[in-house]
CSV table of C-alpha atoms in Angstrom, one decimal:
chain,number,residue,atom,x,y,z
A,22,UNK,CA,0.0,0.0,0.0
A,23,UNK,CA,2.9,2.4,0.8
A,24,UNK,CA,4.4,1.8,-2.6
A,25,UNK,CA,1.1,2.5,-4.3
A,26,UNK,CA,0.7,5.7,-2.2
A,27,UNK,CA,4.2,6.8,-3.0
A,28,UNK,CA,3.7,6.0,-6.7
A,29,UNK,CA,0.5,8.1,-6.7
A,30,UNK,CA,2.3,11.0,-5.2
A,31,UNK,CA,5.2,10.9,-7.7
A,32,UNK,CA,2.7,10.5,-10.5
A,33,UNK,CA,0.7,13.6,-9.3
A,34,UNK,CA,3.9,15.6,-8.9
A,35,UNK,CA,5.0,14.7,-12.5
A,36,UNK,CA,1.6,15.5,-13.8
A,37,UNK,CA,1.7,18.8,-12.1
A,38,UNK,CA,5.1,19.8,-13.6
A,39,UNK,CA,3.9,18.7,-17.1
A,40,UNK,CA,0.7,20.7,-16.6
A,41,UNK,CA,2.6,23.9,-15.6
A,42,UNK,CA,4.7,23.6,-18.8
A,43,UNK,CA,1.4,23.5,-20.7
A,44,UNK,CA,0.1,26.5,-18.8
A,45,UNK,CA,3.1,28.5,-20.1
A,46,UNK,CA,2.5,27.4,-23.7
A,47,UNK,CA,-1.2,28.4,-23.8
A,48,UNK,CA,-0.7,32.2,-23.7
A,49,UNK,CA,1.9,32.0,-26.4
A,50,UNK,CA,-0.4,29.9,-28.6
A,51,UNK,CA,-3.2,32.5,-28.0
A,52,UNK,CA,-1.1,35.4,-28.9
A,53,UNK,CA,-0.1,33.8,-32.2
A,54,UNK,CA,-3.7,32.8,-32.9
A,55,UNK,CA,-4.9,36.4,-32.4
A,56,UNK,CA,-3.0,37.2,-35.6
A,57,UNK,CA,-5.9,35.3,-37.4
A,58,UNK,CA,-8.0,38.4,-36.7
A,59,UNK,CA,-5.9,40.5,-39.0
A,60,UNK,CA,-7.0,40.9,-42.6
A,61,UNK,CA,-3.4,40.3,-43.8
A,62,UNK,CA,-2.5,36.6,-43.7
A,63,UNK,CA,1.2,37.2,-43.7
A,64,UNK,CA,1.8,37.8,-40.0
A,65,UNK,CA,0.1,34.6,-38.9
A,66,UNK,CA,1.7,32.5,-41.7
A,67,UNK,CA,5.1,33.9,-40.9
A,68,UNK,CA,4.7,33.1,-37.2
A,69,UNK,CA,3.5,29.6,-38.0
A,70,UNK,CA,6.4,29.1,-40.3
A,71,UNK,CA,8.8,30.3,-37.6
A,72,UNK,CA,7.3,28.0,-35.1
A,73,UNK,CA,7.6,25.1,-37.5
A,74,UNK,CA,11.2,25.7,-38.6
A,75,UNK,CA,13.1,27.3,-35.7
A,76,UNK,CA,15.3,24.6,-34.0
A,77,UNK,CA,14.6,25.8,-30.5
A,78,UNK,CA,10.9,25.9,-31.1
A,79,UNK,CA,11.0,22.4,-32.6
A,80,UNK,CA,12.8,21.2,-29.4
A,81,UNK,CA,10.1,22.9,-27.3
A,82,UNK,CA,7.4,21.3,-29.5
A,83,UNK,CA,8.8,17.8,-28.7
A,84,UNK,CA,8.7,18.7,-25.0
A,85,UNK,CA,5.2,20.0,-25.4
A,86,UNK,CA,3.9,16.8,-26.9
A,87,UNK,CA,5.8,14.8,-24.2
A,88,UNK,CA,4.2,17.0,-21.6
A,89,UNK,CA,0.7,16.4,-23.0
A,90,UNK,CA,1.3,12.6,-23.0
A,91,UNK,CA,2.7,12.6,-19.5
A,92,UNK,CA,-0.1,14.9,-18.2
A,93,UNK,CA,-2.8,12.8,-19.8
A,94,UNK,CA,-1.4,9.4,-18.9
A,95,UNK,CA,-0.7,10.3,-15.3
A,96,UNK,CA,-4.1,11.9,-15.0
A,97,UNK,CA,-5.8,8.7,-16.2
A,98,UNK,CA,-3.6,6.6,-13.9
A,99,UNK,CA,-4.5,8.7,-10.9
A,100,UNK,CA,-8.2,8.7,-11.7
A,101,UNK,CA,-8.2,4.9,-12.1
A,102,UNK,CA,-6.3,4.5,-8.7
A,103,UNK,CA,-8.9,6.8,-7.1
A,104,UNK,CA,-11.7,4.7,-8.5
A,105,UNK,CA,-10.1,1.5,-7.3
A,106,UNK,CA,-9.5,2.9,-3.8
A,107,UNK,CA,-13.2,4.0,-3.7
A,108,UNK,CA,-15.2,1.4,-5.5
A,109,UNK,CA,-18.4,2.5,-3.8
A,110,UNK,CA,-19.8,5.8,-4.8
A,111,UNK,CA,-19.8,8.6,-2.2
A,112,UNK,CA,-22.8,8.9,0.0
A,113,UNK,CA,-24.6,12.2,-0.6
A,114,UNK,CA,-23.5,13.5,2.8
A,115,UNK,CA,-19.8,12.9,2.0
A,116,UNK,CA,-19.6,14.4,-1.5
A,117,UNK,CA,-18.8,17.9,-0.1
A,118,UNK,CA,-15.5,16.5,1.1
A,119,UNK,CA,-14.3,16.5,-2.5
A,120,UNK,CA,-14.1,19.7,-4.5
A,121,UNK,CA,-16.7,20.0,-7.2
A,122,UNK,CA,-14.2,20.5,-10.0
A,123,UNK,CA,-12.0,17.7,-8.8
A,124,UNK,CA,-14.7,15.1,-9.4
A,125,UNK,CA,-15.0,16.2,-13.0
A,126,UNK,CA,-11.4,16.7,-13.9
A,127,UNK,CA,-11.2,13.5,-15.8
A,128,UNK,CA,-14.1,14.5,-18.0
A,129,UNK,CA,-13.1,18.1,-18.6
A,130,UNK,CA,-9.6,16.8,-19.4
A,131,UNK,CA,-11.0,14.2,-21.8
A,132,UNK,CA,-12.9,16.9,-23.7
A,133,UNK,CA,-9.7,18.9,-24.0
A,134,UNK,CA,-7.9,15.8,-25.3
A,135,UNK,CA,-10.5,15.3,-27.9
A,136,UNK,CA,-10.0,18.9,-29.1
A,137,UNK,CA,-6.2,18.4,-29.2
A,138,UNK,CA,-6.6,15.3,-31.4
A,139,UNK,CA,-8.9,17.4,-33.7
A,140,UNK,CA,-6.4,20.3,-33.6
A,141,UNK,CA,-3.4,18.0,-34.4
A,142,UNK,CA,-5.3,16.4,-37.2
A,143,UNK,CA,-6.1,19.7,-38.8
A,144,UNK,CA,-2.8,21.5,-38.4
A,145,UNK,CA,0.1,19.4,-37.1
A,146,UNK,CA,-0.5,16.4,-39.2
A,147,UNK,CA,-1.0,18.6,-42.2
A,148,UNK,CA,2.5,20.1,-41.6
A,149,UNK,CA,3.9,16.5,-41.6
A,150,UNK,CA,2.2,15.8,-44.8
A,151,UNK,CA,-0.2,13.2,-43.3
A,152,UNK,CA,-3.3,15.3,-44.1
A,153,UNK,CA,-4.1,17.2,-47.3
A,154,UNK,CA,-3.7,20.9,-47.1
A,155,UNK,CA,-1.3,23.8,-47.6
A,156,UNK,CA,1.1,24.0,-44.6
A,157,UNK,CA,2.4,27.3,-45.9
A,158,UNK,CA,-1.1,28.9,-45.6
A,159,UNK,CA,-2.5,27.9,-42.2
A,160,UNK,CA,-4.2,31.3,-42.1
A,161,UNK,CA,-6.6,30.2,-44.9
A,162,UNK,CA,-6.9,26.7,-43.4
A,163,UNK,CA,-8.0,28.2,-40.0
A,164,UNK,CA,-10.4,30.6,-41.6
A,165,UNK,CA,-12.1,27.8,-43.6
A,166,UNK,CA,-12.4,25.7,-40.5
A,167,UNK,CA,-14.0,28.5,-38.5
A,168,UNK,CA,-16.7,28.9,-41.2
A,169,UNK,CA,-18.0,25.4,-40.2
A,170,UNK,CA,-20.7,25.8,-37.5
A,171,UNK,CA,-20.0,22.3,-36.0
A,172,UNK,CA,-16.3,23.1,-35.6
A,173,UNK,CA,-17.1,26.3,-33.7
A,174,UNK,CA,-19.6,24.5,-31.4
A,175,UNK,CA,-16.9,21.9,-30.6
A,176,UNK,CA,-14.2,24.6,-30.3
A,177,UNK,CA,-16.3,26.8,-27.9
A,178,UNK,CA,-17.5,23.9,-25.8
A,179,UNK,CA,-14.0,22.5,-25.4
A,180,UNK,CA,-12.6,25.9,-24.3
A,181,UNK,CA,-15.4,26.4,-21.8
A,182,UNK,CA,-14.6,23.0,-20.3
A,183,UNK,CA,-10.9,23.9,-20.5
A,184,UNK,CA,-11.6,26.9,-18.3
A,185,UNK,CA,-13.0,24.7,-15.6
A,186,UNK,CA,-10.1,22.3,-16.0
A,187,UNK,CA,-7.5,25.2,-15.8
A,188,UNK,CA,-9.0,26.7,-12.6
A,189,UNK,CA,-8.9,23.5,-10.6
A,190,UNK,CA,-5.5,22.5,-12.2
A,191,UNK,CA,-3.8,25.6,-11.0
A,192,UNK,CA,-5.2,25.5,-7.5
A,193,UNK,CA,-4.4,21.8,-7.3
A,194,UNK,CA,-0.9,22.3,-8.7
A,195,UNK,CA,-0.2,25.0,-6.0
A,196,UNK,CA,-1.4,22.6,-3.3
A,197,UNK,CA,0.8,19.8,-4.7
A,198,UNK,CA,3.9,22.1,-4.7
A,199,UNK,CA,3.2,23.1,-1.1
A,200,UNK,CA,1.7,26.6,-1.6
A,201,UNK,CA,-1.3,25.9,0.6
A,202,UNK,CA,-1.4,28.8,3.1
A,203,UNK,CA,-3.9,31.2,4.5
A,204,UNK,CA,-2.3,34.1,2.6
A,205,UNK,CA,-1.1,32.3,-0.6
A,206,UNK,CA,-4.2,30.1,-1.2
A,207,UNK,CA,-6.6,33.1,-1.9
A,208,UNK,CA,-3.9,34.7,-4.2
A,209,UNK,CA,-3.6,31.4,-6.2
A,210,UNK,CA,-7.3,31.1,-6.5
A,211,UNK,CA,-7.6,34.7,-7.9
A,212,UNK,CA,-4.8,34.1,-10.3
A,213,UNK,CA,-6.3,30.7,-11.3
A,214,UNK,CA,-9.7,32.4,-11.9
A,215,UNK,CA,-8.3,35.2,-14.1
A,216,UNK,CA,-6.2,32.7,-16.1
A,217,UNK,CA,-9.1,30.3,-16.5
A,218,UNK,CA,-11.3,33.1,-17.8
A,219,UNK,CA,-8.9,35.1,-20.0
A,220,UNK,CA,-7.3,32.2,-21.9
A,221,UNK,CA,-10.6,30.5,-23.0
A,222,UNK,CA,-12.2,33.9,-23.6
A,223,UNK,CA,-9.3,34.9,-26.0
A,224,UNK,CA,-9.7,31.7,-28.0
A,225,UNK,CA,-13.5,32.1,-28.0
A,226,UNK,CA,-13.2,35.7,-29.4
A,227,UNK,CA,-11.2,34.3,-32.3
A,228,UNK,CA,-13.8,31.6,-33.0
A,229,UNK,CA,-16.8,33.9,-32.8
A,230,UNK,CA,-15.2,36.7,-34.8
A,231,UNK,CA,-14.1,34.5,-37.7
A,232,UNK,CA,-17.3,32.6,-37.7
A,233,UNK,CA,-19.8,35.4,-37.5
A,234,UNK,CA,-18.0,38.5,-38.7
A,235,UNK,CA,-15.6,37.4,-41.5
């Protein structure tokens, strides 16, 4: 049992570090995607080409994919371990002991994973030549995708769920790293709330603007 507990702690710590790396990447990705709102496709395509060809960015990209795989696999492992340790559902009187968001992290995370697969299929795989399309004009590819209503519905739903996921993830990460404190905890919660609102809202603005106004 001690080995299982120790393993769970190490898995959670590793998942937290991978998640923090992803948190740093999201604002960068958002800033680049905001270039899609410009009428001129050149800035976005230039940024996309730079991201695809610059050696340091390519190395970070490998780390990013590894971080996603580690974060997802560890999250699934920890959730399965929790289910195995608690095979009987919580009684209604005990459900308050577990944070609301924590009970749904596996599901919000799953929705984000589905979106990532869709995103990789439409852009990353195209760049590798596995999917048809022009990797030199991702601006046009993105604009065509955002004209599809179903794509926007999926996009907006996934980013709404991502917001829930991000808030609990940041608060949980701070707790895992030992930042639980009567002073620091409220600060972390405020930062988590701002981050969880601003990042999804930024991506939502891109979706709605390209869908309804372009």
